[in-house]
Steps between C-alpha positions, in 0.01 A plus 500: 500500500800330340780312673862428422658211688880492506660169598877497518656165414606288795865469609721375220802275510854617438645148515621519140680834446538426128124469444347793308288717731179421312556126560552510878254267679343537841710424806354265765392804702332636187303179455382524864412869472308447176299225672431734792378769261286244314329408825427867567368559147252215536324706770452828307332618182744470216567686174337423167820521294853386584804619306832342589863567416676240285771467769510146639469611864189705415344211306573260787343744747194526276477120474498477880223757552289438189282223651406746777382767257176327410415559138672811363369629168841443344857412596779610270879487519630824349869516402499880530410469871846359564605853585635706785350820352163611639419708191472175300240379750309828482478470122383138532221613734401787272446249215253287696145462375263713707286190561772372734426625851795335675843380396792331674855562381754238608847642460814656633639781709572784484226529235214373720591715800542808282165432331324462836649827623419677171137389502430552871421843635407371841424204716618413850725231358693723261777587750554130568520417130747783446727345765523166322310299237640152577486191283155335479334819632159601368376857462150593388421849375141620465448730204209712385272350236657683207645373172831318543646727233456798735704342782711766667720558801341512842147394402485192722490388859718219630237279665705183562863423568566144609836329546554128564681566828188668642283209389735245652506694829121515503473125456721422802330431832537771761 
């Protein structure tokens, strides 16, 4: 089995309206949500390869969660992943070496949500993801053990969809 992990960057700041979109940093809430997601990631198996958008908010999100990922095979910032087009992400996945069993993409919406929906034929969580893929959310799609180059629509199952708000609610005493 192969896995694709999709981590949307945490909430970004709009404090400086003149700042180019690619240079927007995380907002204080984004810093908190990225830390929440990092805590969650330290408790699960993690991907072997991490590919991150060159956007500052994506790189800052990656920096927050990276210590929780253990020892990925490789971590790369890819300028072409600064995209809002899911077809760019599909092509990136299709170019992966078949020795890579799991990959995390850290990037942007709507590309990540569209990719998750495109890959996933089923999974109890799919309806929830289709409602909203919020900032700092993580989706994991299980795929058949086939060459990455053969990746096609509807071949996967959405096995995980985690949002920081759920994690924060779980941590509060009842």
